PDB file of C-alpha atoms in Angstrom:
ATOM      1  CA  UNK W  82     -23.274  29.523   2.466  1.00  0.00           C
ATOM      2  CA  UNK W  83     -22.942  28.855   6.237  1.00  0.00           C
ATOM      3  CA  UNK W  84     -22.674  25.013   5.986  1.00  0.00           C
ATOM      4  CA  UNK W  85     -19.501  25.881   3.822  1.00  0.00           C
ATOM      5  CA  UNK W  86     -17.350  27.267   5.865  1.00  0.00           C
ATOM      6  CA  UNK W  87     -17.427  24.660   8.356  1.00  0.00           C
ATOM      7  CA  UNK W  88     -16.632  21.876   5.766  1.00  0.00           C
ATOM      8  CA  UNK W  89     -13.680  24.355   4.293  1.00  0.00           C
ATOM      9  CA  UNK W  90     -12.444  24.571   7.676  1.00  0.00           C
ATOM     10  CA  UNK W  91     -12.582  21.182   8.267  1.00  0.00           C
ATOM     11  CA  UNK W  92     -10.354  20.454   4.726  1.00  0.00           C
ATOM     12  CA  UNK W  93      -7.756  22.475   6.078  1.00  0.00           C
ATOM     13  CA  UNK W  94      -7.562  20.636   9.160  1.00  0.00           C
ATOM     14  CA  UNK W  95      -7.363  17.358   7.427  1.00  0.00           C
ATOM     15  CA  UNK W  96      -4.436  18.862   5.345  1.00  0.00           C
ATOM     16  CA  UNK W  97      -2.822  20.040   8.100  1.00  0.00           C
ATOM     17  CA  UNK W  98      -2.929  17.134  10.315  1.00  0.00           C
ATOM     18  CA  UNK W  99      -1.696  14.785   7.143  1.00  0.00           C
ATOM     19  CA  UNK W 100       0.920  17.431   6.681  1.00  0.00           C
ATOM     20  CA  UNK W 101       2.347  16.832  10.510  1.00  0.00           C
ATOM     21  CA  UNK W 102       1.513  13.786  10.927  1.00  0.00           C
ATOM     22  CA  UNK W 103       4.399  12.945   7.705  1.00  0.00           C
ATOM     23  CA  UNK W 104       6.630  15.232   9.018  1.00  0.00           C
ATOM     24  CA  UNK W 105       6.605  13.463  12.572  1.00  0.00           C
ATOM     25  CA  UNK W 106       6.859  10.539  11.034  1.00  0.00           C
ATOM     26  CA  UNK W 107       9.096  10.911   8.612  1.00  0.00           C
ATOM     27  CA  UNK W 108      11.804  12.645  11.717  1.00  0.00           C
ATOM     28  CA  UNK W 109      11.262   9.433  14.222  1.00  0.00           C
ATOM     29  CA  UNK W 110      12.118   5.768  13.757  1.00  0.00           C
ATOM     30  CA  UNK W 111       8.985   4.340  14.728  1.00  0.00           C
ATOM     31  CA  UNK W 112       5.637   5.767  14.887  1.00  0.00           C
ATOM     32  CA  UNK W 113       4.477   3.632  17.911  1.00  0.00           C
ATOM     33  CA  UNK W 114       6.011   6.762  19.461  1.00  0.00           C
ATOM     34  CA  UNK W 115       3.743   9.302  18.041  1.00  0.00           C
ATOM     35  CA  UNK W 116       0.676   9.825  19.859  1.00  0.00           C
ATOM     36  CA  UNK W 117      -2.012  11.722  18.815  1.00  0.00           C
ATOM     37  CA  UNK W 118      -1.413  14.266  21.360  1.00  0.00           C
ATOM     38  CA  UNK W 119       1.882  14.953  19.211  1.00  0.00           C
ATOM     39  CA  UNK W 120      -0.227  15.248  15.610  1.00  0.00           C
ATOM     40  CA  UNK W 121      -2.827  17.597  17.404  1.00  0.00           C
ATOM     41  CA  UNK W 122       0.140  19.416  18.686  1.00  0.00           C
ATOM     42  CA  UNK W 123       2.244  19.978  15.691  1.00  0.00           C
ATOM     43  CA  UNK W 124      -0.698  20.782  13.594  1.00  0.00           C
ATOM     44  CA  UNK W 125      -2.492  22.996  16.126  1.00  0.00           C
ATOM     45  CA  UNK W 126      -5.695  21.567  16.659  1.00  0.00           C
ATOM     46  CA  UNK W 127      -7.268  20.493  19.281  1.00  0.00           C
ATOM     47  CA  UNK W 128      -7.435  16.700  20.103  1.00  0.00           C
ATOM     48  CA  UNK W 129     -11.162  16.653  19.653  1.00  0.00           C
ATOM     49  CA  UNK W 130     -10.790  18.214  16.333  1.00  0.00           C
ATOM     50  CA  UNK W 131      -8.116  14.839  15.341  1.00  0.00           C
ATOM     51  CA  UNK W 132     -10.732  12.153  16.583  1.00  0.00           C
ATOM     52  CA  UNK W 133     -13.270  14.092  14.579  1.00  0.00           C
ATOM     53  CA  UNK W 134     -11.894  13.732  11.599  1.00  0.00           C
ATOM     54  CA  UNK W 135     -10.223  10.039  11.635  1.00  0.00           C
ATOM     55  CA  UNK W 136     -11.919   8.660  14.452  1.00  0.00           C
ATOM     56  CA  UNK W 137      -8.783   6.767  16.047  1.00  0.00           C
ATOM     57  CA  UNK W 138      -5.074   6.439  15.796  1.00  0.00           C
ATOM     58  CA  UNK W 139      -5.747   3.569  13.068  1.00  0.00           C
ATOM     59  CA  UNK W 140      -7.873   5.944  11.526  1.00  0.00           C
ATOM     60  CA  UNK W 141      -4.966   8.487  10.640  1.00  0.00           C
ATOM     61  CA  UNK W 142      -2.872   5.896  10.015  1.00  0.00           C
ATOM     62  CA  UNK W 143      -4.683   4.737   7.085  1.00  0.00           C
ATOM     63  CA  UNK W 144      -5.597   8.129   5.805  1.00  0.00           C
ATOM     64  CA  UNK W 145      -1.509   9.354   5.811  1.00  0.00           C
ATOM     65  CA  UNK W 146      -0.940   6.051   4.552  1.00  0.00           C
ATOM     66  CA  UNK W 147      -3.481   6.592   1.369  1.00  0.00           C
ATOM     67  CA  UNK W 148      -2.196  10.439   0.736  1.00  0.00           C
ATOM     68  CA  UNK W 149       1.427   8.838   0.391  1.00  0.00           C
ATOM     69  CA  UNK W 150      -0.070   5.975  -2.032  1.00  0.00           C
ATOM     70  CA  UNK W 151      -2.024   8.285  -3.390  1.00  0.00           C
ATOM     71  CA  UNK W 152       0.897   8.614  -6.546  1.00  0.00           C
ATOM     72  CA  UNK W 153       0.847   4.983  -7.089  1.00  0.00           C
ATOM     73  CA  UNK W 154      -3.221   4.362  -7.206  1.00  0.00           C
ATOM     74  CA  UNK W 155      -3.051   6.572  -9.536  1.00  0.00           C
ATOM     75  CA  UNK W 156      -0.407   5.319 -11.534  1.00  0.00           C
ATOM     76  CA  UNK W 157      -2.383   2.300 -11.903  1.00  0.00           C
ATOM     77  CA  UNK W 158      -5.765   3.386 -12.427  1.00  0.00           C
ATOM     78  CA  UNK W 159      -5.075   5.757 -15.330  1.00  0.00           C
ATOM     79  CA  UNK W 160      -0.582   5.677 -15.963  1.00  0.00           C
ATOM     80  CA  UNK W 161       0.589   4.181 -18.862  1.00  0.00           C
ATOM     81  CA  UNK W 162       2.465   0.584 -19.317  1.00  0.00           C
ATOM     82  CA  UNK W 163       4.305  -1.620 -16.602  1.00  0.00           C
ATOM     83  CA  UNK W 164       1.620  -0.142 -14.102  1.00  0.00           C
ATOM     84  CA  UNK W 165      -1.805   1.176 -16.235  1.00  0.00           C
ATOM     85  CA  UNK W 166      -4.437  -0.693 -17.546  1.00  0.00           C
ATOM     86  CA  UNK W 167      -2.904  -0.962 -20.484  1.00  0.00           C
ATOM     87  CA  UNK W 168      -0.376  -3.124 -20.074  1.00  0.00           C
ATOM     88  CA  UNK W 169      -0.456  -6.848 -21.288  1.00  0.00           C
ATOM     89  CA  UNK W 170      -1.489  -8.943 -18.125  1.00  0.00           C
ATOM     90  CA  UNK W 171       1.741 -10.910 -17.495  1.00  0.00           C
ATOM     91  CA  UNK W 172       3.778  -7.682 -17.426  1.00  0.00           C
ATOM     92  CA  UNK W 173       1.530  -5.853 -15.084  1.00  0.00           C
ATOM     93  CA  UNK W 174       1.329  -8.453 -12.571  1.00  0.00           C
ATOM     94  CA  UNK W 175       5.035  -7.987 -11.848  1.00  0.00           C
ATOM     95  CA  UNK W 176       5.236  -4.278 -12.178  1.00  0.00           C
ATOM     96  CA  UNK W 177       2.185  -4.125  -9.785  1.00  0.00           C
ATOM     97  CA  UNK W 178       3.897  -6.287  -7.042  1.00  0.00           C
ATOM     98  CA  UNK W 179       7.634  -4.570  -7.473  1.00  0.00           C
ATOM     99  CA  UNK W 180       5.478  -1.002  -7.296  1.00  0.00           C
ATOM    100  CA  UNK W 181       3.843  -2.217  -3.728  1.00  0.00           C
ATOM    101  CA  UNK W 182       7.136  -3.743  -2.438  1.00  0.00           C
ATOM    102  CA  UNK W 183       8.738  -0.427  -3.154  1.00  0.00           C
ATOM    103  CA  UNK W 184       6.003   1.417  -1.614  1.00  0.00           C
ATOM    104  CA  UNK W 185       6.393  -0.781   1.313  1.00  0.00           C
ATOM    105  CA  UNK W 186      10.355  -0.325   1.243  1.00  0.00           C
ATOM    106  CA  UNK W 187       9.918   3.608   1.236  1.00  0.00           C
ATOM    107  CA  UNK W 188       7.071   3.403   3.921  1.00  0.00           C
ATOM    108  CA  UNK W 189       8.157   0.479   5.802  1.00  0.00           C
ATOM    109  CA  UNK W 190       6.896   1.676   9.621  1.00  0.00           C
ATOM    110  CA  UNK W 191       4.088   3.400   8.287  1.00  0.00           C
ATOM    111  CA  UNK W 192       3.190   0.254   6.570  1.00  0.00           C
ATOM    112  CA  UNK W 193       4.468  -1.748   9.678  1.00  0.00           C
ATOM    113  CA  UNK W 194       2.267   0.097  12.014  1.00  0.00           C
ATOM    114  CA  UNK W 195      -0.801  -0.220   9.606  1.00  0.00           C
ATOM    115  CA  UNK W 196      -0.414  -3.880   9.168  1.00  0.00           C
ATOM    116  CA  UNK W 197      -0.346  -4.252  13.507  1.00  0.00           C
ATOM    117  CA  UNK W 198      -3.027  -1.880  14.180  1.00  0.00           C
ATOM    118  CA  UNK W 199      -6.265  -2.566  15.232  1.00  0.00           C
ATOM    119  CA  UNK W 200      -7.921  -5.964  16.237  1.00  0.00           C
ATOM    120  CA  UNK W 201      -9.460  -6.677  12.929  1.00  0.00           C
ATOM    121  CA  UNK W 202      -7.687  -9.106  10.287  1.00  0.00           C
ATOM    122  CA  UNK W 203      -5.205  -6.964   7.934  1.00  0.00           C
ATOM    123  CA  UNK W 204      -6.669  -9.018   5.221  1.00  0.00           C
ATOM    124  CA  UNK W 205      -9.955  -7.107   5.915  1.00  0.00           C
ATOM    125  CA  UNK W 206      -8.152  -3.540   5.527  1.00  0.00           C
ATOM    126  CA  UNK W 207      -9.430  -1.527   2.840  1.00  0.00           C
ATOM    127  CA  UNK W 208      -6.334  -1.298   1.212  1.00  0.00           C
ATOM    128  CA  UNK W 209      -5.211  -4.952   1.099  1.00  0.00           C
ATOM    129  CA  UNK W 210      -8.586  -5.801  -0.450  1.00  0.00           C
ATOM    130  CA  UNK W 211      -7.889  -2.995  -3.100  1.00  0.00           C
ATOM    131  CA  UNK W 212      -4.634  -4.582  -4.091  1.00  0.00           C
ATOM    132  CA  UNK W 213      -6.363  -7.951  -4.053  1.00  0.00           C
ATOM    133  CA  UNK W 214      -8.729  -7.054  -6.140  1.00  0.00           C
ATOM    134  CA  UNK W 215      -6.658  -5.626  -8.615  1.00  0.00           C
ATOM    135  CA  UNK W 216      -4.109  -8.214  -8.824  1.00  0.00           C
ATOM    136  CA  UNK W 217      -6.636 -11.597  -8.944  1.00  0.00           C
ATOM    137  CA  UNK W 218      -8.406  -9.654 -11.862  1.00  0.00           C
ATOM    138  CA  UNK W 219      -5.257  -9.077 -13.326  1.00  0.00           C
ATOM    139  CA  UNK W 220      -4.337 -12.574 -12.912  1.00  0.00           C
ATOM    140  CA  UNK W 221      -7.555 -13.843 -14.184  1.00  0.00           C
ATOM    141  CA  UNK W 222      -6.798 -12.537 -17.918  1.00  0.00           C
ATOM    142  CA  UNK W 223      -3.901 -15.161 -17.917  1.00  0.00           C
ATOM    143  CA  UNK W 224      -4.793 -17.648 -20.010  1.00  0.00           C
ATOM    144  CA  UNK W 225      -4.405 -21.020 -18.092  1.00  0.00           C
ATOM    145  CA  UNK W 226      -3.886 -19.676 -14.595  1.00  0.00           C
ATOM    146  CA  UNK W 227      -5.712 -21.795 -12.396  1.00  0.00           C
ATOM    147  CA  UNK W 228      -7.626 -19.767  -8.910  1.00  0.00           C
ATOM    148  CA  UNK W 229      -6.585 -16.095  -9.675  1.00  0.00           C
ATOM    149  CA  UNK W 230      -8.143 -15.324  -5.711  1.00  0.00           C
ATOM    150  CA  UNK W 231      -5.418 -17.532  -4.206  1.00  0.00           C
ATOM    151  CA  UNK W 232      -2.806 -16.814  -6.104  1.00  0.00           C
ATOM    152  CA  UNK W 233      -3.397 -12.874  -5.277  1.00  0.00           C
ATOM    153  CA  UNK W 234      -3.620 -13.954  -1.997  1.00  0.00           C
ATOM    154  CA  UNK W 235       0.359 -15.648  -2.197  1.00  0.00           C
ATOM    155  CA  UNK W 236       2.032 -13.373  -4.134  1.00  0.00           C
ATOM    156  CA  UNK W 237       0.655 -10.162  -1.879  1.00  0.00           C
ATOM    157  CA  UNK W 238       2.086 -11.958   1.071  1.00  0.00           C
ATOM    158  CA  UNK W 239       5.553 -11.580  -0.182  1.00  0.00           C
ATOM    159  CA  UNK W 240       5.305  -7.839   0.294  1.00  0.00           C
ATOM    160  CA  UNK W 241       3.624  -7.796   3.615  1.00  0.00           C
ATOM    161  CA  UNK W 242       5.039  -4.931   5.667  1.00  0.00           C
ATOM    162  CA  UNK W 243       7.022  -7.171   8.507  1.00  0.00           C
ATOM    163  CA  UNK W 244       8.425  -9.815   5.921  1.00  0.00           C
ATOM    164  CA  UNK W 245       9.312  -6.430   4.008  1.00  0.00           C
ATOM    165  CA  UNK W 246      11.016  -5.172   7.384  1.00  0.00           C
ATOM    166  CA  UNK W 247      12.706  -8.252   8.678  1.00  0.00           C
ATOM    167  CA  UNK W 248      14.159  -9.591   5.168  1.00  0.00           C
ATOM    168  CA  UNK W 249      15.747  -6.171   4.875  1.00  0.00           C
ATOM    169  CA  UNK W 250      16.991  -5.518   8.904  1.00  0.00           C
ATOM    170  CA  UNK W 251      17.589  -8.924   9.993  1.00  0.00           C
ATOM    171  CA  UNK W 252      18.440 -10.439   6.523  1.00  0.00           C
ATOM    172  CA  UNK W 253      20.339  -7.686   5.605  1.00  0.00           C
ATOM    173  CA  UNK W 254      18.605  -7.855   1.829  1.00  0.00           C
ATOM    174  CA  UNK W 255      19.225  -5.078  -0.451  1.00  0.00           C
ATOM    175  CA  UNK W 256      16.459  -2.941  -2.001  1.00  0.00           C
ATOM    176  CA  UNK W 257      17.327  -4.332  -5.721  1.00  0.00           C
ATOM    177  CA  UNK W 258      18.087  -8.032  -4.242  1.00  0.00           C
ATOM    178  CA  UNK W 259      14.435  -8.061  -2.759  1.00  0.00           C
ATOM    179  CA  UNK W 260      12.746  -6.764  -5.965  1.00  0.00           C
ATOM    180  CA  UNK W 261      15.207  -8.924  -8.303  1.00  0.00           C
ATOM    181  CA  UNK W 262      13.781 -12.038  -5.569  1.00  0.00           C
ATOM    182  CA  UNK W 263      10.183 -11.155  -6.032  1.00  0.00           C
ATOM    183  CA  UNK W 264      10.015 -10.714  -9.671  1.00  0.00           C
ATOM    184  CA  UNK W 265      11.574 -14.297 -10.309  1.00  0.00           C
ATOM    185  CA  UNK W 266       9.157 -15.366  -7.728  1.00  0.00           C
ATOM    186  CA  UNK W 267       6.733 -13.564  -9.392  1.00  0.00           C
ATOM    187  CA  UNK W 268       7.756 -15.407 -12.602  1.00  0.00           C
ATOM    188  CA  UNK W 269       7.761 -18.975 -11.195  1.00  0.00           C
ATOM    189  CA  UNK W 270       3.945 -18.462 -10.306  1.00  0.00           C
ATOM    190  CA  UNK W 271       3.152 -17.160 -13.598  1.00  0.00           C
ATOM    191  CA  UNK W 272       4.355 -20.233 -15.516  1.00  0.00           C
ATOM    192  CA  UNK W 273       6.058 -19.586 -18.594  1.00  0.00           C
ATOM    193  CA  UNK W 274       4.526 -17.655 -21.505  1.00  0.00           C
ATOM    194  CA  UNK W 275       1.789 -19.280 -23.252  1.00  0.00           C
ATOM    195  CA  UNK W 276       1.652 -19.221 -27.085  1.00  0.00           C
ATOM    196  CA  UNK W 277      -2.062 -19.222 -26.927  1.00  0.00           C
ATOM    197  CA  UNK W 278      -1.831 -16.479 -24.521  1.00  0.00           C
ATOM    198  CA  UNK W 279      -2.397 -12.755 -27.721  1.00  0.00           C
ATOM    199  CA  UNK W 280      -1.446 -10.550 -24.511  1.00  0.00           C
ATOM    200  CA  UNK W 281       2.327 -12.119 -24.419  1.00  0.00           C
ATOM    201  CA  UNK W 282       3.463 -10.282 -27.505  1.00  0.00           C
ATOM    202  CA  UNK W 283       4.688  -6.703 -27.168  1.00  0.00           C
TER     203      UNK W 283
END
């Protein structure tokens, strides 16, 4: 019973550091300006207690950044049709790229700040190799589809977090332009429908 409390305690504090870190990010236009100082702050811990329990500034980046995907993994994992397994290959791949693009468009400077911190390759992140996973398998029940890995590869770089931010500041794209865009992109790289291809019907 003693080891428990600790580890409660220690849930809470998680929560409640996720909790202000949102809010504080969610009030200010760019979270290079929130230091970890502020999170510790507004959730009332101490800074010792913040490092703990994410290590870094990356660290808490990536964990806020998987609470707020949190709706969308599972969507995918376990929803039903465009995103769950369910659905016929050449309709998921789509529905999977519009739902990270969107994700992206609702978290952009979260996403941004991800994508730039750290000195490791983004492509290494945890959550990019999720998403690349998921789509090349995806793509690799497409009958005729040559290199499902690459072709991941390209179409997730069409929703990285500062093409995401500069085709919709500096290129003044709409939220529906940039998903109508990508799906027709989506669509050239898919090829047409294939009649030997059972997973095109319905």
């Amino acid at each position: 019973m003693a080891e428990r409390k600790p580890r409660k305690d220690a849930a809470r504090n998680r929560e409640a550091v996720l909790a202000a870190a949102d809010a504080l990010f969610a009030r200010r236009g760019s979270p290079e300006d929130i230091t970890m100082a502020d999170v510790a702050a507004a959730a009332g811990v101490g800074k010792g207690t913040l490092f703990r329990a994410f290590g870094d500034r990356p660290g808490l980046l990536r964990a806020l950044y998987e609470a707020r995907l949190e709706p969308v993994r599972e969507a995918v994992e376990a929803g039903p049709p465009p995103l769950g397994p369910a659905t016929p290959p050449r309709q998921r791949v789509p529905a999977l790229l519009d739902a990270v693009l969107c994700f992206k468009l609702d978290n952009g400077r979260l996403a941004l700040a991800l994508e730039e911190s750290g000195s490791g390759s983004p492509y290494q992140a945890e959550h990019y190799r999720r998403w690349h996973g998921l789509l090349r398998t995806v793509l690799e029940q497409i009958p005729g589809l040559a290199d499902g890995d690459f072709t991941a590869h390209a179409l997730l770089a069409a929703t990285r977090a500062d093409l995401v931010a500069y085709l919709a500041e500096q290129e003044r794209l709409s939220r529906e332009r940039m998903r109508a865009e990508l799906a027709q992109f989506t669509a050239r790289v898919l090829g047409p429908d294939s009649p030997q291809d059972p997973t095109a019907e319905g």
